[in-house]
Structures are given as structure tokens and as C-alpha cells.
Amino acid sequence: MILHRALQAIGLLALAACLILAVQATPWGGEGWSRARLLYAGAGAVSALALIAIGGLGIALRRQQERLAELQAMLARLLRER
């Protein structure tokens, strides 16, 4: 669970860095439009979002495993009482 949260935190930091890079590629944050920086920021943002999604899937999978264990225990208890 800690690994998945760490992946999400790294993904958020990387997404923030890509946002800064994208702003620097505009006239408002840099010397002018830079298509190369925008492309680089976009590619990095996709990777950052993938890290966030992988962390979320890991957390969801862990919760499902816990719920499955609870249901199996409940089923075993019900079969014993029968």
C-alpha cells in the first residue's frame, strides 16, 4: 500500500514538473513558444498520469483482496454453522 501511495506521490510531483515545463514553453513563462518543450511536457505528463493510475489500481486491487478474504471467511463461518 505504501508503494502505491509513493507511486501516486511521485506521479503528482512529475505532473507538477511537466506543468511548469509547459508554462515555460509559452510566452508567459519563457522567451516564446517552444514546440519541443511542449511536446516533452506532454509526453512526461502522460507518464506521470500512468504512475498515478498504476498506484490507484494497486490500491483498488488491495481493497478487493481484503473484501474477498472477508467474504470467504463469512462463507466458511456460514457453512460451519449449517
C-alpha angles and dihedrals in degrees: 000000000000090000091053092050089048090053090052093048092049089048092053092049091049091048090052090050090051090050090053090049091049091051090050088056091063131074089251095061104024144015096291144309113329114188092187093056092046091051091047091048091049093050091048091048091055090052091047092051089049090055091051091049094048090052091049093049091050091052092047091049091051091051091049091051090052091049091048090052090051092050092048090051090049091049092049091050092050092049091050091052091051 
